[in-house]
Amino acid sequence: MTPARAYAEARRGGAVGSARRVARIWWGTLTSGRFFSGWSAAVSLLIAVTVLGAYRSVNSTVEYLPAIGISVLVWAVLVVLVLPVAWAERRIRRRRRRALLVLVTVVGVGAARPLLNDAAGFVLLHEPSTGSWVERVTTNVVIWLIVLSLVATATVAYHTTRDASARLRVALSDLSEADRRADAYARRSRLLLHGEVAKLRTELTQLVAADPGFDEVSAFSQSVRAVSHDLEDAAVLPLSEIPAGTGPVDVPAAPRRPLLARLRPPSPVVVSIAYVVGSLPYTLTTVSTALALIAVVLVFACGFVADAVARRSSRRRSATARGGAILFAWFATGVLFASAAILLAPQTLPTALVPILAFPLLAAIVGVSSDAIHSAIVQMRRLSRALAAQTDAVATRTTRARLELRSAAEQLHGRVQGRCVLFAATVDERAATAEELEAFAATITLALAEIEGTAPTRAAAATAPSNALAQMIETWSHVLEISSDIDEESRIALGREDVTRRVVDIASEGFLNAVKHSGARQATLEVTHGDPDAAPELRVEVSSPGRLGSALPLTAGRGIANLGGAQLFQRGRDVVLEARVPLPVA
């Protein structure tokens, strides 16, 4: 379960949904195989020299620089120790083992860091250990869990979005070529139809002017038959055989945004909870319980003030300016809280100055994580809709062109050729009268006009339902290598338009899902009749190679939800979309 998917699925669940959302986001990040990254190292360095700096025993500004040096040194040692873990988590296949490795590492780093800080301080600066070990270890473990989880959430979401977006852009590029082929096919079909009808008109004019006999009318009938066969052949011509000019068109990627532009207004509750959880163990050991409770209330109050100021000051600004306004608001709030802390507990200096950097830093981490999840959902939804719309447009244009050719071939083969047979029988017995010849010519002329579309048709032809499914598969074949298996009972049921429409929607959603979850570009469609002893239904299944936890879901899960009762699950090495289509009772 990726961060974006968990975020979208539980969005409307209230407090319980929010708790589940946070838990699923965290678990998805923990098991992603990309928990530790370069961004983890960079942010942990900032935390190591600010919020968790080794300055507990610092009493003057002169002592700050050596204390920061100790923090950087210990950070470098821990990064080196974590590198093998980062390498291993990307290669462990089982998600639970991966999560266990990450958790043990983070807790181990949090527990070892105070020991290493004290050891380095004693060896290099001859400073003795200070403070409670329980409080220091607890603070480190909690802060590292929170901060590294937030950073990993952002990096996993951005990475997943980048991978899935790349696959969707390739699919859109392939469909752009199919789109040009569909246009070329439609133009070619119209030219073919107009050309063949014009040829028949010319032959009809020559036939009428020559006082025709049986042989002449039969020859014209054979011409009509040959044209109908040519149109039938053109109606089943694969799009892949239509020249489309240039190759696939590159679909541009979304422009890279500056870091400040990726900063959305962070939740003041999340920022406040993160700060309180990380700082409370230290606070309880340095001030009274009553003062600690006051500090907790002040943290939340300052958080809501910072959020209100940030939102108000960032209105009608560019994304970059909005990010700057958010950081400044939280920095000012940190100054305000630090001032209050110094007034209430001056003995906590210089630790009381930590909120000046901790507030904006935590706000930035939470804001970027929120942006990563939001951007993942928006980007996937936008590309998915574009891909679905493009697929539908190609299928619609191709189906219309094929339908026009089939309809013309049917009218030529039935209506026109049938009239020719009747007229040939007449002239075989005797010469046709002027009225009979004129009536024959008028009937054929009207039929050719209807076929060409220059006269009203007597009845609009309807698309055969089974052709809709075949056309959708053909369109998606420009993107995926598709194999289909439809049993005989299902083919009979697909004769109903409403049933076929449902199957087409499910299959299209499954193919879109296949593009997102895998770079293999393969999919299998199975349509089978349900249990004969149960209510009549079709079981539609689309499977494709991939991992359900390694890519974002279709349009944040909405496409699947709209299918009603559809299930998306992992089966071995395949991601499977399964849905049931009820059949009307005869």
mmCIF file of N, CA, C and O in Angstrom, residues 406-476:
data_model
loop_
_atom_site.group_PDB
_atom_site.id
_atom_site.type_symbol
_atom_site.label_atom_id
_atom_site.label_comp_id
_atom_site.label_asym_id
_atom_site.label_seq_id
_atom_site.Cartn_x
_atom_site.Cartn_y
_atom_site.Cartn_z
ATOM 1 N N ARG A 406 -18.734 -1.168 -42.936
ATOM 2 C CA ARG A 406 -19.562 -2.372 -42.868
ATOM 3 C C ARG A 406 -20.985 -2.088 -43.338
ATOM 4 O O ARG A 406 -21.603 -2.893 -44.060
ATOM 5 N N SER A 407 -21.520 -0.950 -42.883
ATOM 6 C CA SER A 407 -22.872 -0.593 -43.287
ATOM 7 C C SER A 407 -22.961 -0.415 -44.798
ATOM 8 O O SER A 407 -23.921 -0.872 -45.437
ATOM 9 N N ALA A 408 -21.952 0.243 -45.391
ATOM 10 C CA ALA A 408 -21.947 0.435 -46.845
ATOM 11 C C ALA A 408 -21.852 -0.907 -47.567
ATOM 12 O O ALA A 408 -22.562 -1.154 -48.555
ATOM 13 N N ALA A 409 -20.989 -1.804 -47.052
ATOM 14 C CA ALA A 409 -20.840 -3.112 -47.683
ATOM 15 C C ALA A 409 -22.141 -3.911 -47.597
ATOM 16 O O ALA A 409 -22.539 -4.576 -48.565
ATOM 17 N N GLU A 410 -22.818 -3.834 -46.449
ATOM 18 C CA GLU A 410 -24.078 -4.564 -46.292
ATOM 19 C C GLU A 410 -25.154 -4.037 -47.241
ATOM 20 O O GLU A 410 -25.904 -4.814 -47.839
ATOM 21 N N GLN A 411 -25.234 -2.710 -47.380
ATOM 22 C CA GLN A 411 -26.233 -2.138 -48.286
ATOM 23 C C GLN A 411 -25.928 -2.475 -49.740
ATOM 24 O O GLN A 411 -26.837 -2.762 -50.522
ATOM 25 N N LEU A 412 -24.652 -2.436 -50.092
ATOM 26 C CA LEU A 412 -24.296 -2.806 -51.465
ATOM 27 C C LEU A 412 -24.609 -4.263 -51.735
ATOM 28 O O LEU A 412 -25.160 -4.626 -52.790
ATOM 29 N N HIS A 413 -24.247 -5.126 -50.769
ATOM 30 C CA HIS A 413 -24.425 -6.556 -50.971
ATOM 31 C C HIS A 413 -25.908 -6.946 -50.945
ATOM 32 O O HIS A 413 -26.332 -7.837 -51.698
ATOM 33 N N GLY A 414 -26.683 -6.306 -50.102
ATOM 34 C CA GLY A 414 -28.085 -6.664 -49.987
ATOM 35 C C GLY A 414 -28.991 -5.839 -50.875
ATOM 36 O O GLY A 414 -29.543 -6.329 -51.874
ATOM 37 N N ARG A 415 -29.081 -4.573 -50.558
ATOM 38 C CA ARG A 415 -30.052 -3.713 -51.237
ATOM 39 C C ARG A 415 -29.720 -3.476 -52.702
ATOM 40 O O ARG A 415 -30.542 -3.679 -53.596
ATOM 41 N N VAL A 416 -28.477 -3.029 -52.988
ATOM 42 C CA VAL A 416 -28.113 -2.668 -54.362
ATOM 43 C C VAL A 416 -27.976 -3.907 -55.237
ATOM 44 O O VAL A 416 -28.545 -3.982 -56.348
ATOM 45 N N GLN A 417 -27.208 -4.897 -54.753
ATOM 46 C CA GLN A 417 -27.022 -6.089 -55.582
ATOM 47 C C GLN A 417 -28.339 -6.849 -55.752
ATOM 48 O O GLN A 417 -28.602 -7.436 -56.825
ATOM 49 N N GLY A 418 -29.180 -6.848 -54.739
ATOM 50 C CA GLY A 418 -30.489 -7.490 -54.873
ATOM 51 C C GLY A 418 -31.334 -6.825 -55.936
ATOM 52 O O GLY A 418 -32.029 -7.511 -56.715
ATOM 53 N N ARG A 419 -31.295 -5.502 -55.975
ATOM 54 C CA ARG A 419 -32.051 -4.785 -57.030
ATOM 55 C C ARG A 419 -31.490 -5.094 -58.400
ATOM 56 O O ARG A 419 -32.244 -5.222 -59.392
ATOM 57 N N CYS A 420 -30.177 -5.257 -58.472
ATOM 58 C CA CYS A 420 -29.559 -5.603 -59.757
ATOM 59 C C CYS A 420 -30.008 -6.981 -60.227
ATOM 60 O O CYS A 420 -30.262 -7.202 -61.427
ATOM 61 N N VAL A 421 -30.099 -7.938 -59.296
ATOM 62 C CA VAL A 421 -30.525 -9.288 -59.650
ATOM 63 C C VAL A 421 -31.947 -9.271 -60.200
ATOM 64 O O VAL A 421 -32.263 -9.919 -61.217
ATOM 65 N N LEU A 422 -32.829 -8.517 -59.556
ATOM 66 C CA LEU A 422 -34.209 -8.431 -60.028
ATOM 67 C C LEU A 422 -34.298 -7.788 -61.406
ATOM 68 O O LEU A 422 -35.031 -8.262 -62.288
ATOM 69 N N PHE A 423 -33.519 -6.730 -61.620
ATOM 70 C CA PHE A 423 -33.559 -6.056 -62.909
ATOM 71 C C PHE A 423 -32.942 -6.917 -63.997
ATOM 72 O O PHE A 423 -33.400 -6.927 -65.160
ATOM 73 N N ALA A 424 -31.876 -7.692 -63.632
ATOM 74 C CA ALA A 424 -31.269 -8.588 -64.605
ATOM 75 C C ALA A 424 -32.260 -9.657 -65.037
ATOM 76 O O ALA A 424 -32.304 -10.054 -66.222
ATOM 77 N N ALA A 425 -33.085 -10.155 -64.126
ATOM 78 C CA ALA A 425 -34.102 -11.143 -64.480
ATOM 79 C C ALA A 425 -35.135 -10.554 -65.426
ATOM 80 O O ALA A 425 -35.636 -11.228 -66.335
ATOM 81 N N THR A 426 -35.434 -9.275 -65.226
ATOM 82 C CA THR A 426 -36.404 -8.618 -66.105
ATOM 83 C C THR A 426 -35.874 -8.497 -67.528
ATOM 84 O O THR A 426 -36.546 -8.858 -68.503
ATOM 85 N N VAL A 427 -34.645 -7.980 -67.667
ATOM 86 C CA VAL A 427 -34.091 -7.764 -69.011
ATOM 87 C C VAL A 427 -33.676 -9.074 -69.661
ATOM 88 O O VAL A 427 -33.387 -9.116 -70.865
ATOM 89 N N ASP A 428 -33.604 -10.167 -68.870
ATOM 90 C CA ASP A 428 -33.293 -11.455 -69.474
ATOM 91 C C ASP A 428 -34.482 -11.980 -70.281
ATOM 92 O O ASP A 428 -34.319 -12.752 -71.240
ATOM 93 N N GLU A 429 -35.711 -11.569 -69.906
ATOM 94 C CA GLU A 429 -36.904 -12.026 -70.608
ATOM 95 C C GLU A 429 -37.309 -11.093 -71.745
ATOM 96 O O GLU A 429 -37.762 -11.522 -72.799
ATOM 97 N N ARG A 430 -37.086 -9.799 -71.498
ATOM 98 C CA ARG A 430 -37.475 -8.813 -72.499
ATOM 99 C C ARG A 430 -36.714 -7.526 -72.262
ATOM 100 O O ARG A 430 -36.087 -7.348 -71.203
ATOM 101 N N ALA A 431 -36.779 -6.637 -73.203
ATOM 102 C CA ALA A 431 -36.132 -5.328 -73.057
ATOM 103 C C ALA A 431 -36.888 -4.503 -72.026
ATOM 104 O O ALA A 431 -38.126 -4.537 -71.960
ATOM 105 N N ALA A 432 -36.144 -3.786 -71.201
ATOM 106 C CA ALA A 432 -36.766 -2.959 -70.177
ATOM 107 C C ALA A 432 -37.394 -1.725 -70.795
ATOM 108 O O ALA A 432 -36.867 -1.142 -71.753
ATOM 109 N N THR A 433 -38.512 -1.320 -70.239
ATOM 110 C CA THR A 433 -39.148 -0.083 -70.692
ATOM 111 C C THR A 433 -38.384 1.107 -70.116
ATOM 112 O O THR A 433 -37.567 0.970 -69.189
ATOM 113 N N ALA A 434 -38.654 2.269 -70.659
ATOM 114 C CA ALA A 434 -37.989 3.491 -70.188
ATOM 115 C C ALA A 434 -38.320 3.747 -68.726
ATOM 116 O O ALA A 434 -37.464 4.175 -67.942
ATOM 117 N N GLU A 435 -39.587 3.467 -68.322
ATOM 118 C CA GLU A 435 -39.978 3.684 -66.936
ATOM 119 C C GLU A 435 -39.235 2.727 -66.004
ATOM 120 O O GLU A 435 -38.786 3.099 -64.925
ATOM 121 N N GLU A 436 -39.105 1.455 -66.420
ATOM 122 C CA GLU A 436 -38.390 0.472 -65.605
ATOM 123 C C GLU A 436 -36.919 0.820 -65.479
ATOM 124 O O GLU A 436 -36.325 0.689 -64.395
ATOM 125 N N LEU A 437 -36.323 1.265 -66.562
ATOM 126 C CA LEU A 437 -34.910 1.640 -66.525
ATOM 127 C C LEU A 437 -34.697 2.857 -65.629
ATOM 128 O O LEU A 437 -33.740 2.918 -64.843
ATOM 129 N N GLU A 438 -35.638 3.813 -65.729
ATOM 130 C CA GLU A 438 -35.524 5.024 -64.908
ATOM 131 C C GLU A 438 -35.719 4.692 -63.424
ATOM 132 O O GLU A 438 -35.018 5.216 -62.557
ATOM 133 N N ALA A 439 -36.670 3.793 -63.141
ATOM 134 C CA ALA A 439 -36.902 3.405 -61.744
ATOM 135 C C ALA A 439 -35.687 2.666 -61.180
ATOM 136 O O ALA A 439 -35.291 2.867 -60.018
ATOM 137 N N PHE A 440 -35.092 1.777 -61.994
ATOM 138 C CA PHE A 440 -33.887 1.069 -61.555
ATOM 139 C C PHE A 440 -32.756 2.047 -61.236
ATOM 140 O O PHE A 440 -32.111 1.968 -60.183
ATOM 141 N N ALA A 441 -32.528 3.003 -62.169
ATOM 142 C CA ALA A 441 -31.456 3.985 -61.969
ATOM 143 C C ALA A 441 -31.727 4.855 -60.746
ATOM 144 O O ALA A 441 -30.807 5.167 -59.966
ATOM 145 N N ALA A 442 -32.986 5.234 -60.512
ATOM 146 C CA ALA A 442 -33.319 6.084 -59.366
ATOM 147 C C ALA A 442 -33.092 5.338 -58.053
ATOM 148 O O ALA A 442 -32.576 5.898 -57.079
ATOM 149 N N THR A 443 -33.464 4.049 -58.035
ATOM 150 C CA THR A 443 -33.276 3.249 -56.814
ATOM 151 C C THR A 443 -31.797 3.102 -56.469
ATOM 152 O O THR A 443 -31.388 3.280 -55.310
ATOM 153 N N ILE A 444 -31.008 2.784 -57.492
ATOM 154 C CA ILE A 444 -29.568 2.613 -57.254
ATOM 155 C C ILE A 444 -28.930 3.932 -56.865
ATOM 156 O O ILE A 444 -28.076 3.994 -55.945
ATOM 157 N N THR A 445 -29.324 5.023 -57.513
ATOM 158 C CA THR A 445 -28.751 6.347 -57.204
ATOM 159 C C THR A 445 -29.057 6.757 -55.772
ATOM 160 O O THR A 445 -28.182 7.264 -55.048
ATOM 161 N N LEU A 446 -30.301 6.526 -55.317
ATOM 162 C CA LEU A 446 -30.670 6.864 -53.942
ATOM 163 C C LEU A 446 -29.883 6.012 -52.946
ATOM 164 O O LEU A 446 -29.398 6.512 -51.920
ATOM 165 N N ALA A 447 -29.715 4.718 -53.259
ATOM 166 C CA ALA A 447 -28.963 3.837 -52.367
ATOM 167 C C ALA A 447 -27.513 4.269 -52.256
ATOM 168 O O ALA A 447 -26.934 4.300 -51.165
ATOM 169 N N LEU A 448 -26.905 4.636 -53.385
ATOM 170 C CA LEU A 448 -25.510 5.098 -53.361
ATOM 171 C C LEU A 448 -25.381 6.407 -52.585
ATOM 172 O O LEU A 448 -24.385 6.621 -51.874
ATOM 173 N N ALA A 449 -26.386 7.274 -52.696
ATOM 174 C CA ALA A 449 -26.354 8.539 -51.948
ATOM 175 C C ALA A 449 -26.446 8.289 -50.452
ATOM 176 O O ALA A 449 -25.760 8.922 -49.645
ATOM 177 N N GLU A 450 -27.293 7.336 -50.052
ATOM 178 C CA GLU A 450 -27.403 7.005 -48.634
ATOM 179 C C GLU A 450 -26.108 6.383 -48.115
ATOM 180 O O GLU A 450 -25.663 6.674 -47.003
ATOM 181 N N ILE A 451 -25.521 5.516 -48.925
ATOM 182 C CA ILE A 451 -24.259 4.881 -48.521
ATOM 183 C C ILE A 451 -23.164 5.918 -48.338
ATOM 184 O O ILE A 451 -22.369 5.860 -47.389
ATOM 185 N N GLU A 452 -23.131 6.886 -49.231
ATOM 186 C CA GLU A 452 -22.086 7.909 -49.183
ATOM 187 C C GLU A 452 -22.349 8.952 -48.114
ATOM 188 O O GLU A 452 -21.468 9.715 -47.736
ATOM 189 N N GLY A 453 -23.581 8.985 -47.622
ATOM 190 C CA GLY A 453 -23.905 9.960 -46.586
ATOM 191 C C GLY A 453 -24.424 11.268 -47.117
ATOM 192 O O GLY A 453 -24.518 12.239 -46.374
ATOM 193 N N THR A 454 -24.783 11.325 -48.378
ATOM 194 C CA THR A 454 -25.311 12.567 -48.959
ATOM 195 C C THR A 454 -26.826 12.568 -49.003
ATOM 196 O O THR A 454 -27.422 13.495 -49.541
ATOM 197 N N ALA A 455 -27.464 11.518 -48.471
ATOM 198 C CA ALA A 455 -28.926 11.456 -48.380
ATOM 199 C C ALA A 455 -29.287 10.801 -47.059
ATOM 200 O O ALA A 455 -28.527 10.000 -46.522
ATOM 201 N N PRO A 456 -30.460 11.134 -46.495
ATOM 202 C CA PRO A 456 -30.851 10.542 -45.217
ATOM 203 C C PRO A 456 -30.969 9.025 -45.319
ATOM 204 O O PRO A 456 -31.540 8.507 -46.280
ATOM 205 N N THR A 457 -30.407 8.317 -44.340
ATOM 206 C CA THR A 457 -30.524 6.858 -44.327
ATOM 207 C C THR A 457 -31.858 6.466 -43.716
ATOM 208 O O THR A 457 -32.434 7.209 -42.911
ATOM 209 N N ARG A 458 -32.316 5.319 -44.082
ATOM 210 C CA ARG A 458 -33.616 4.866 -43.586
ATOM 211 C C ARG A 458 -33.545 4.439 -42.128
ATOM 212 O O ARG A 458 -34.503 4.515 -41.395
ATOM 213 N N ALA A 459 -32.418 3.956 -41.712
ATOM 214 C CA ALA A 459 -32.240 3.528 -40.311
ATOM 215 C C ALA A 459 -30.770 3.567 -39.962
ATOM 216 O O ALA A 459 -29.933 3.159 -40.754
ATOM 217 N N ALA A 460 -30.465 4.088 -38.786
ATOM 218 C CA ALA A 460 -29.057 4.155 -38.365
ATOM 219 C C ALA A 460 -28.587 2.776 -37.947
ATOM 220 O O ALA A 460 -29.270 2.060 -37.215
ATOM 221 N N ALA A 461 -27.431 2.408 -38.429
ATOM 222 C CA ALA A 461 -26.882 1.096 -38.065
ATOM 223 C C ALA A 461 -26.361 1.138 -36.643
ATOM 224 O O ALA A 461 -25.836 2.135 -36.186
ATOM 225 N N ALA A 462 -26.482 0.067 -35.952
ATOM 226 C CA ALA A 462 -26.005 -0.020 -34.565
ATOM 227 C C ALA A 462 -24.747 -0.853 -34.513
ATOM 228 O O ALA A 462 -24.573 -1.791 -35.265
ATOM 229 N N THR A 463 -23.873 -0.461 -33.594
ATOM 230 C CA THR A 463 -22.636 -1.209 -33.416
ATOM 231 C C THR A 463 -22.926 -2.545 -32.739
ATOM 232 O O THR A 463 -23.621 -2.587 -31.716
ATOM 233 N N ALA A 464 -22.420 -3.591 -33.305
ATOM 234 C CA ALA A 464 -22.574 -4.892 -32.649
ATOM 235 C C ALA A 464 -21.851 -4.853 -31.318
ATOM 236 O O ALA A 464 -20.703 -4.417 -31.241
ATOM 237 N N PRO A 465 -22.501 -5.271 -30.209
ATOM 238 C CA PRO A 465 -21.866 -5.185 -28.895
ATOM 239 C C PRO A 465 -20.504 -5.863 -28.832
ATOM 240 O O PRO A 465 -19.563 -5.339 -28.239
ATOM 241 N N SER A 466 -20.399 -7.040 -29.442
ATOM 242 C CA SER A 466 -19.126 -7.759 -29.369
ATOM 243 C C SER A 466 -18.014 -6.992 -30.055
ATOM 244 O O SER A 466 -16.844 -7.107 -29.679
ATOM 245 N N ASN A 467 -18.372 -6.189 -31.072
ATOM 246 C CA ASN A 467 -17.362 -5.391 -31.760
ATOM 247 C C ASN A 467 -16.786 -4.317 -30.851
ATOM 248 O O ASN A 467 -15.641 -3.913 -31.012
ATOM 249 N N ALA A 468 -17.589 -3.816 -29.914
ATOM 250 C CA ALA A 468 -17.107 -2.785 -28.991
ATOM 251 C C ALA A 468 -15.962 -3.319 -28.141
ATOM 252 O O ALA A 468 -14.954 -2.642 -27.924
ATOM 253 N N LEU A 469 -16.110 -4.544 -27.637
ATOM 254 C CA LEU A 469 -15.045 -5.148 -26.834
ATOM 255 C C LEU A 469 -13.813 -5.420 -27.692
ATOM 256 O O LEU A 469 -12.683 -5.149 -27.274
ATOM 257 N N ALA A 470 -14.016 -5.942 -28.895
ATOM 258 C CA ALA A 470 -12.885 -6.214 -29.783
ATOM 259 C C ALA A 470 -12.156 -4.928 -30.150
ATOM 260 O O ALA A 470 -10.918 -4.897 -30.209
ATOM 261 N N GLN A 471 -12.912 -3.854 -30.379
ATOM 262 C CA GLN A 471 -12.286 -2.586 -30.741
ATOM 263 C C GLN A 471 -11.490 -2.005 -29.576
ATOM 264 O O GLN A 471 -10.404 -1.449 -29.748
ATOM 265 N N MET A 472 -12.033 -2.150 -28.342
ATOM 266 C CA MET A 472 -11.302 -1.661 -27.169
ATOM 267 C C MET A 472 -9.993 -2.425 -26.998
ATOM 268 O O MET A 472 -8.945 -1.834 -26.707
ATOM 269 N N ILE A 473 -10.033 -3.747 -27.195
ATOM 270 C CA ILE A 473 -8.810 -4.549 -27.083
ATOM 271 C C ILE A 473 -7.807 -4.135 -28.153
ATOM 272 O O ILE A 473 -6.603 -4.008 -27.888
ATOM 273 N N GLU A 474 -8.291 -3.888 -29.374
ATOM 274 C CA GLU A 474 -7.387 -3.478 -30.452
ATOM 275 C C GLU A 474 -6.720 -2.138 -30.126
ATOM 276 O O GLU A 474 -5.527 -1.949 -30.345
ATOM 277 N N THR A 475 -7.497 -1.217 -29.566
ATOM 278 C CA THR A 475 -6.934 0.102 -29.222
ATOM 279 C C THR A 475 -5.857 -0.032 -28.155
ATOM 280 O O THR A 475 -4.775 0.549 -28.262
ATOM 281 N N TRP A 476 -6.143 -0.817 -27.096
ATOM 282 C CA TRP A 476 -5.164 -0.984 -26.028
ATOM 283 C C TRP A 476 -3.951 -1.786 -26.484
ATOM 284 O O TRP A 476 -2.899 -1.747 -25.836
#
